mmCIF file of C-alpha atoms in Angstrom:
data_model
loop_
_atom_site.group_PDB
_atom_site.id
_atom_site.type_symbol
_atom_site.label_atom_id
_atom_site.label_comp_id
_atom_site.label_asym_id
_atom_site.label_seq_id
_atom_site.Cartn_x
_atom_site.Cartn_y
_atom_site.Cartn_z
ATOM 1 C CA MET A 1 85.711 97.284 109.759
ATOM 2 C CA GLU A 2 85.591 99.398 113.128
ATOM 3 C CA ARG A 3 88.849 102.039 111.448
ATOM 4 C CA MET A 4 86.404 102.087 108.806
ATOM 5 C CA ARG A 5 82.735 103.004 110.134
ATOM 6 C CA GLU A 6 84.379 106.068 112.241
ATOM 7 C CA SER A 7 86.266 107.613 109.622
ATOM 8 C CA GLU A 8 82.634 107.412 107.410
ATOM 9 C CA ASP A 9 82.191 109.390 110.798
ATOM 10 C CA THR A 10 83.982 111.580 111.274
ATOM 11 C CA LEU A 11 84.534 112.610 107.543
ATOM 12 C CA ASN A 12 80.224 113.194 107.572
ATOM 13 C CA ARG A 13 80.434 115.873 111.153
ATOM 14 C CA THR A 14 83.388 117.049 109.275
ATOM 15 C CA SER A 15 83.436 117.530 106.052
ATOM 16 C CA LEU A 16 79.741 118.808 103.961
ATOM 17 C CA THR A 17 80.306 121.566 103.025
ATOM 18 C CA LEU A 18 83.480 122.589 101.313
ATOM 19 C CA PRO A 19 84.739 125.854 100.521
ATOM 20 C CA GLY A 20 87.283 126.676 98.390
ATOM 21 C CA ALA A 21 89.138 130.352 96.677
ATOM 22 C CA ASP A 22 87.414 128.889 92.273
ATOM 23 C CA VAL A 23 85.348 125.560 93.168
ATOM 24 C CA SER A 24 82.934 125.326 96.619
ATOM 25 C CA PHE A 25 81.790 121.522 97.024
ATOM 26 C CA ARG A 26 78.297 120.256 99.135
ATOM 27 C CA VAL A 27 79.004 116.506 100.394
ATOM 28 C CA HIS A 28 75.200 114.649 100.720
ATOM 29 C CA PHE A 29 76.985 112.417 101.896
ATOM 30 C CA TRP A 30 80.407 109.591 102.464
ATOM 31 C CA GLY A 31 80.695 106.300 103.173
ATOM 32 C CA ASN A 32 83.146 103.372 103.605
ATOM 33 C CA ASN A 33 80.997 99.899 103.082
ATOM 34 C CA PRO A 34 84.163 96.468 103.467
ATOM 35 C CA THR A 35 81.573 94.383 102.136
ATOM 36 C CA HIS A 36 79.097 95.358 99.442
ATOM 37 C CA TYR A 37 77.306 92.982 97.087
ATOM 38 C CA ASP A 38 74.511 94.106 94.913
ATOM 39 C CA ASN A 39 72.513 97.158 94.582
ATOM 40 C CA PRO A 40 69.428 97.977 92.640
ATOM 41 C CA VAL A 41 69.453 99.717 89.628
ATOM 42 C CA HIS A 42 69.096 103.523 90.907
ATOM 43 C CA LYS A 43 70.020 107.194 89.890
ATOM 44 C CA HIS A 44 71.119 110.231 91.238
ATOM 45 C CA SER A 45 70.832 114.250 91.023
ATOM 46 C CA PHE A 46 74.061 113.937 91.933
ATOM 47 C CA PHE A 47 78.452 112.772 91.009
ATOM 48 C CA GLU A 48 79.094 109.464 93.499
ATOM 49 C CA ILE A 49 82.822 108.910 93.264
ATOM 50 C CA CYS A 50 83.700 105.272 94.556
ATOM 51 C CA TYR A 51 87.048 103.545 95.429
ATOM 52 C CA VAL A 52 87.153 99.932 94.962
ATOM 53 C CA TRP A 53 90.101 98.603 98.083
ATOM 54 C CA ASP A 54 89.823 95.096 97.582
ATOM 55 C CA GLY A 55 87.419 91.501 96.095
ATOM 56 C CA SER A 56 86.271 92.167 92.295
ATOM 57 C CA GLY A 57 82.559 92.684 90.819
ATOM 58 C CA GLU A 58 81.197 94.223 87.700
ATOM 59 C CA TYR A 59 79.047 98.913 87.492
ATOM 60 C CA ALA A 60 77.068 99.154 84.877
ATOM 61 C CA GLU A 61 75.298 101.390 83.556
ATOM 62 C CA PHE A 62 71.684 101.647 81.355
ATOM 63 C CA GLY A 63 70.093 103.948 78.992
ATOM 64 C CA ALA A 64 70.770 104.449 75.161
ATOM 65 C CA ASP A 65 74.972 103.524 75.808
ATOM 66 C CA GLU A 66 74.790 100.295 77.714
ATOM 67 C CA ARG A 67 78.019 99.681 79.062
ATOM 68 C CA GLU A 68 79.913 97.437 81.981
ATOM 69 C CA TYR A 69 82.868 97.726 82.886
ATOM 70 C CA PRO A 70 84.840 95.002 85.956
ATOM 71 C CA LEU A 71 86.028 96.049 88.651
ATOM 72 C CA ARG A 72 89.225 94.583 90.708
ATOM 73 C CA ARG A 73 91.056 96.203 93.540
ATOM 74 C CA GLY A 74 92.251 100.364 92.485
ATOM 75 C CA ALA A 75 90.423 100.831 90.412
ATOM 76 C CA LEU A 76 87.804 104.076 90.267
ATOM 77 C CA PHE A 77 84.695 104.271 89.153
ATOM 78 C CA CYS A 78 82.396 107.702 88.783
ATOM 79 C CA SER A 79 78.770 107.433 89.311
ATOM 80 C CA ARG A 80 77.219 110.599 86.322
ATOM 81 C CA PRO A 81 74.305 112.863 87.566
ATOM 82 C CA GLY A 82 71.291 111.614 85.606
ATOM 83 C CA VAL A 83 72.405 108.379 84.826
ATOM 84 C CA ALA A 84 71.104 104.379 86.176
ATOM 85 C CA HIS A 85 73.523 101.803 86.636
ATOM 86 C CA GLN A 86 74.544 99.028 89.179
ATOM 87 C CA ILE A 87 76.404 97.884 90.608
ATOM 88 C CA ARG A 88 77.436 94.562 91.598
ATOM 89 C CA SER A 89 79.053 91.756 93.770
ATOM 90 C CA ALA A 90 78.676 87.930 94.289
ATOM 91 C CA VAL A 91 82.043 88.131 96.413
ATOM 92 C CA GLY A 92 81.771 91.993 98.187
ATOM 93 C CA LEU A 93 83.142 95.060 97.061
ATOM 94 C CA SER A 94 85.820 96.755 99.952
ATOM 95 C CA LEU A 95 85.009 100.304 99.012
ATOM 96 C CA SER A 96 84.410 103.956 100.337
ATOM 97 C CA PHE A 97 82.315 106.344 97.518
ATOM 98 C CA VAL A 98 81.493 109.713 98.391
ATOM 99 C CA ALA A 99 78.363 112.177 96.896
ATOM 100 C CA PHE A 100 78.871 115.365 96.574
ATOM 101 C CA GLU A 101 78.053 118.525 93.592
ATOM 102 C CA LEU A 102 78.826 121.718 92.950
ATOM 103 C CA ASP A 103 77.705 124.535 94.298
ATOM 104 C CA GLU A 104 77.880 126.701 91.882
ATOM 105 C CA THR A 105 76.739 130.136 93.064
ATOM 106 C CA ARG A 106 80.090 129.881 94.695
ATOM 107 C CA SER A 107 82.467 127.752 92.262
ATOM 108 C CA SER A 108 84.043 130.257 89.270
ATOM 109 C CA ALA A 109 82.019 130.265 85.762
ATOM 110 C CA GLU A 110 85.348 128.350 84.212
ATOM 111 C CA GLN A 111 84.746 125.172 87.370
ATOM 112 C CA VAL A 112 81.013 125.145 87.198
ATOM 113 C CA ASP A 113 82.601 124.445 82.531
ATOM 114 C CA ARG A 114 84.475 122.175 84.149
ATOM 115 C CA TYR A 115 82.137 119.572 86.100
ATOM 116 C CA ARG A 116 79.536 120.642 83.085
ATOM 117 C CA ARG A 117 82.152 118.332 81.018
ATOM 118 C CA LEU A 118 82.631 115.441 83.309
ATOM 119 C CA ALA A 119 78.304 114.953 83.801
ATOM 120 C CA ALA A 120 77.735 115.462 79.854
ATOM 121 C CA ASP A 121 81.691 112.849 79.271
ATOM 122 C CA ALA A 122 83.428 111.089 82.084
ATOM 123 C CA GLU A 123 86.000 108.442 81.910
ATOM 124 C CA VAL A 124 83.611 106.282 84.117
ATOM 125 C CA CYS A 125 85.915 103.580 85.211
ATOM 126 C CA LEU A 126 89.866 103.917 85.509
ATOM 127 C CA TYR A 127 92.050 100.604 86.509
ATOM 128 C CA ASP A 128 95.537 100.566 88.153
ATOM 129 C CA ALA A 129 94.372 103.831 90.283
ATOM 130 C CA GLU A 130 96.682 102.161 93.890
ATOM 131 C CA GLY A 131 99.068 105.259 93.463
ATOM 132 C CA ALA A 132 97.504 107.956 91.462
ATOM 133 C CA PRO A 133 97.208 111.020 93.395
ATOM 134 C CA THR A 134 94.057 110.997 93.747
ATOM 135 C CA VAL A 135 93.712 107.253 96.024
ATOM 136 C CA ALA A 136 96.578 109.039 97.763
ATOM 137 C CA LEU A 137 93.460 111.708 99.325
ATOM 138 C CA TRP A 138 91.311 108.936 99.867
ATOM 139 C CA ARG A 139 93.757 106.563 101.931
ATOM 140 C CA ALA A 140 94.687 110.192 104.370
ATOM 141 C CA LEU A 141 90.889 110.284 105.081
ATOM 142 C CA GLN A 142 90.922 106.956 106.564
ATOM 143 C CA LEU A 143 91.669 107.010 110.035
ATOM 144 C CA PRO A 144 94.660 105.704 111.159
ATOM 145 C CA ASP A 145 94.913 103.277 114.015
ATOM 146 C CA ASP A 146 97.395 105.632 116.206
ATOM 147 C CA PRO A 147 95.522 108.753 116.820
ATOM 148 C CA GLN A 148 98.394 111.254 117.719
ATOM 149 C CA LEU A 149 98.744 110.722 114.009
ATOM 150 C CA ARG A 150 95.235 111.932 112.914
ATOM 151 C CA LEU A 151 94.014 115.162 110.549
ATOM 152 C CA SER A 152 92.465 117.905 112.849
ATOM 153 C CA ALA A 153 89.087 118.872 111.610
ATOM 154 C CA PRO A 154 90.034 121.741 109.263
ATOM 155 C CA SER A 155 93.121 119.244 107.906
ATOM 156 C CA THR A 156 90.610 116.686 107.020
ATOM 157 C CA SER A 157 88.087 118.862 105.500
ATOM 158 C CA ALA A 158 91.274 119.979 103.661
ATOM 159 C CA VAL A 159 92.395 116.956 101.935
ATOM 160 C CA ALA A 160 88.811 115.954 101.532
ATOM 161 C CA HIS A 161 88.674 119.326 98.738
ATOM 162 C CA ALA A 162 91.546 118.272 97.196
ATOM 163 C CA LEU A 163 89.980 114.844 96.703
ATOM 164 C CA LEU A 164 86.855 116.547 95.162
ATOM 165 C CA ARG A 165 88.732 118.947 93.669
ATOM 166 C CA SER A 166 91.001 116.421 92.052
ATOM 167 C CA PHE A 167 88.162 114.042 90.345
ATOM 168 C CA ALA A 168 87.402 116.819 87.669
ATOM 169 C CA ASP A 169 91.396 115.935 86.109
ATOM 170 C CA VAL A 170 91.531 112.404 86.668
ATOM 171 C CA PHE A 171 87.704 111.569 85.467
ATOM 172 C CA ALA A 172 88.575 114.592 82.412
ATOM 173 C CA PRO A 173 87.126 112.865 78.308
ATOM 174 C CA ARG A 174 89.891 111.721 76.729
ATOM 175 C CA ARG A 175 89.634 112.489 73.541
ATOM 176 C CA PRO A 176 89.184 109.364 71.755
ATOM 177 C CA THR A 177 92.340 107.600 69.904
ATOM 178 C CA ASN A 178 92.075 104.791 67.099
ATOM 179 C CA ALA A 179 92.555 101.910 69.928
ATOM 180 C CA ALA A 180 89.327 103.358 71.666
ATOM 181 C CA ARG A 181 87.809 103.566 68.138
ATOM 182 C CA ARG A 182 88.619 100.031 67.683
ATOM 183 C CA LEU A 183 87.518 98.748 71.660
ATOM 184 C CA ARG A 184 84.239 100.446 70.190
ATOM 185 C CA SER A 185 83.205 98.587 67.378
ATOM 186 C CA SER A 186 84.735 95.228 69.656
ATOM 187 C CA ASP A 187 81.972 96.114 72.268
ATOM 188 C CA SER A 188 79.417 94.094 70.539
ATOM 189 C CA LEU A 189 81.973 90.639 70.316
ATOM 190 C CA ILE A 190 81.944 91.316 74.287
ATOM 191 C CA ARG A 191 78.764 91.793 75.410
ATOM 192 C CA ARG A 192 78.352 88.250 72.870
ATOM 193 C CA ALA A 193 80.939 87.231 74.265
ATOM 194 C CA LYS A 194 79.207 87.691 78.136
ATOM 195 C CA LEU A 195 76.288 86.029 76.671
ATOM 196 C CA PHE A 196 77.801 82.994 76.558
ATOM 197 C CA ILE A 197 79.813 82.675 79.056
ATOM 198 C CA ARG A 198 77.411 82.681 80.823
ATOM 199 C CA ASP A 199 74.955 80.604 79.301
ATOM 200 C CA ASN A 200 77.666 77.801 79.361
ATOM 201 C CA LEU A 201 78.915 78.007 82.885
ATOM 202 C CA ASP A 202 78.654 74.096 83.035
ATOM 203 C CA ALA A 203 79.981 73.391 79.571
ATOM 204 C CA PRO A 204 84.005 72.840 78.223
ATOM 205 C CA LEU A 205 84.485 77.376 78.762
ATOM 206 C CA THR A 206 87.434 77.577 76.473
ATOM 207 C CA LEU A 207 89.236 80.766 73.912
ATOM 208 C CA ALA A 208 89.032 78.073 70.794
ATOM 209 C CA ARG A 209 85.035 77.366 71.378
ATOM 210 C CA VAL A 210 83.669 80.967 71.734
ATOM 211 C CA ALA A 211 85.550 82.867 69.103
ATOM 212 C CA GLU A 212 84.825 79.528 66.875
ATOM 213 C CA TYR A 213 81.064 80.718 67.837
ATOM 214 C CA LEU A 214 81.124 84.785 67.682
ATOM 215 C CA SER A 215 83.495 83.629 63.669
ATOM 216 C CA VAL A 216 86.384 85.502 64.453
ATOM 217 C CA SER A 217 89.286 84.042 65.538
ATOM 218 C CA GLU A 218 91.433 83.300 69.190
ATOM 219 C CA ARG A 219 93.861 85.793 68.827
ATOM 220 C CA HIS A 220 90.975 88.264 68.728
ATOM 221 C CA VAL A 221 88.755 87.083 71.473
ATOM 222 C CA SER A 222 92.241 87.895 74.062
ATOM 223 C CA ARG A 223 93.007 90.665 72.365
ATOM 224 C CA ILE A 224 89.049 92.319 72.713
ATOM 225 C CA PHE A 225 89.005 91.100 76.876
ATOM 226 C CA SER A 226 92.024 92.642 77.352
ATOM 227 C CA GLU A 227 91.439 95.802 75.909
ATOM 228 C CA GLY A 228 87.906 95.904 76.005
ATOM 229 C CA ILE A 229 87.385 95.546 80.254
ATOM 230 C CA HIS A 230 91.048 95.010 81.704
ATOM 231 C CA GLU A 231 90.889 91.488 81.996
ATOM 232 C CA SER A 232 92.157 88.012 80.762
ATOM 233 C CA PHE A 233 89.690 85.518 78.952
ATOM 234 C CA ASN A 234 89.921 83.158 81.756
ATOM 235 C CA GLY A 235 90.119 85.965 84.458
ATOM 236 C CA TYR A 236 86.270 86.639 83.647
ATOM 237 C CA VAL A 237 85.799 83.111 83.253
ATOM 238 C CA ARG A 238 87.291 82.000 86.597
ATOM 239 C CA GLU A 239 84.972 85.021 88.283
ATOM 240 C CA GLU A 240 81.917 83.983 86.685
ATOM 241 C CA ARG A 241 82.049 81.335 87.833
ATOM 242 C CA ILE A 242 82.562 82.346 91.387
ATOM 243 C CA ARG A 243 80.192 84.837 90.142
ATOM 244 C CA GLN A 244 77.039 81.802 90.433
ATOM 245 C CA ALA A 245 78.379 79.738 92.314
ATOM 246 C CA ALA A 246 77.774 82.733 94.784
ATOM 247 C CA TYR A 247 74.764 83.055 93.305
ATOM 248 C CA LEU A 248 72.793 79.767 93.850
ATOM 249 C CA LEU A 249 74.575 79.078 97.358
ATOM 250 C CA THR A 250 73.165 82.293 98.813
ATOM 251 C CA ARG A 251 70.053 81.863 96.566
ATOM 252 C CA THR A 252 69.162 78.461 95.932
ATOM 253 C CA ASP A 253 69.449 74.902 98.004
ATOM 254 C CA VAL A 254 71.340 72.924 95.285
ATOM 255 C CA ALA A 255 73.508 70.889 96.747
ATOM 256 C CA ILE A 256 76.474 71.499 96.487
ATOM 257 C CA LYS A 257 78.042 69.266 94.624
ATOM 258 C CA GLU A 258 75.329 70.245 92.044
ATOM 259 C CA ILE A 259 76.524 73.556 91.429
ATOM 260 C CA ALA A 260 80.139 72.347 90.871
ATOM 261 C CA GLU A 261 78.871 71.095 88.069
ATOM 262 C CA ARG A 262 75.810 73.583 86.721
ATOM 263 C CA THR A 263 79.498 75.547 87.091
ATOM 264 C CA GLY A 264 81.642 73.974 85.421
ATOM 265 C CA PHE A 265 83.834 72.586 87.974
ATOM 266 C CA GLY A 266 83.546 69.916 87.733
ATOM 267 C CA ASN A 267 84.097 67.852 91.088
ATOM 268 C CA VAL A 268 83.826 69.491 94.694
ATOM 269 C CA HIS A 269 86.989 69.470 95.365
ATOM 270 C CA SER A 270 88.301 71.119 92.317
ATOM 271 C CA PHE A 271 84.859 73.858 93.450
ATOM 272 C CA THR A 272 85.667 73.528 96.954
ATOM 273 C CA ARG A 273 89.397 74.504 96.260
ATOM 274 C CA ALA A 274 88.635 77.896 93.078
ATOM 275 C CA PHE A 275 85.735 78.819 95.604
ATOM 276 C CA ALA A 276 87.474 79.821 99.103
ATOM 277 C CA ARG A 277 90.919 81.301 97.220
ATOM 278 C CA ALA A 278 88.449 83.861 95.221
ATOM 279 C CA THR A 279 86.891 84.644 98.482
ATOM 280 C CA GLY A 280 88.159 82.916 101.581
ATOM 281 C CA LEU A 281 85.994 80.546 102.754
ATOM 282 C CA PRO A 282 84.637 77.065 101.147
ATOM 283 C CA PRO A 283 81.073 77.326 99.680
ATOM 284 C CA GLY A 284 79.119 75.010 102.841
ATOM 285 C CA ARG A 285 81.323 78.084 104.857
ATOM 286 C CA TYR A 286 79.702 80.604 102.105
ATOM 287 C CA ARG A 287 76.098 79.081 102.191
ATOM 288 C CA MET A 288 75.868 79.145 105.306
ATOM 289 C CA GLU A 289 77.619 82.680 106.553
ATOM 290 C CA ARG A 290 75.290 84.687 103.880
ATOM 291 C CA SER A 291 72.056 82.345 104.244
ATOM 292 C CA GLY A 292 70.402 85.217 105.791
ATOM 293 C CA ASP A 293 70.633 87.170 102.101
ATOM 294 C CA ARG A 294 68.286 86.191 100.420
#
């Protein structure tokens, strides 16, 4: 945690103005947050790019085309200028983020056009990006333990510039494919399935039951989860149970036994084992340590 804070401070001292031969950036702030939970719905006039080092949650955009994107380790996501959005996590996310805008007076017309297209129609969330060059650049900006291995201020700024420049490549809008069109047609089914799951956590939630509710096949339900939100049906149900349990533990005085029942774990033993596996803490200790979040 201390190393993340030190890396953040270094970037905010050395890499706020990033000039280049054909594209220049003004950075508003760099950030590292090892335990990011919920933030309010908000929007801003600049780009904010985030990378998930660890944890799970979701990123939501609001407006004419509301969308939710599950967040997990290796996800890279883009908040565009003027788009209302929110990050939510019951268990905490380890995030790095940077807020910036193009310095159009010092950038070529081609680069200005690229970032304007990005603001209008970026790919919002990319998954399994751990091995991507963009993430390698971000990792290089995190200070190593050995001071001899740290980059100089000019080198840090050069890497930071390369990172921001790479965003126009990785988030560039893709041409729709048949699979993407099928995915959009399944958006309403995904929303209905997620609402049904959230409203019925205290009941057995199987593929068969959700498929019956949606009047589609079990195979189709499985496919819309894996293709639509890049997560398995069972994984989503498990995360929803943990998320609701974490909320009840930190925001209410409901007994742990009742929370286990309300969230579908059945008994305290099963609940404790699953919750500790997901969060690293048993329910009682989680409630005690997070009680200040109310």
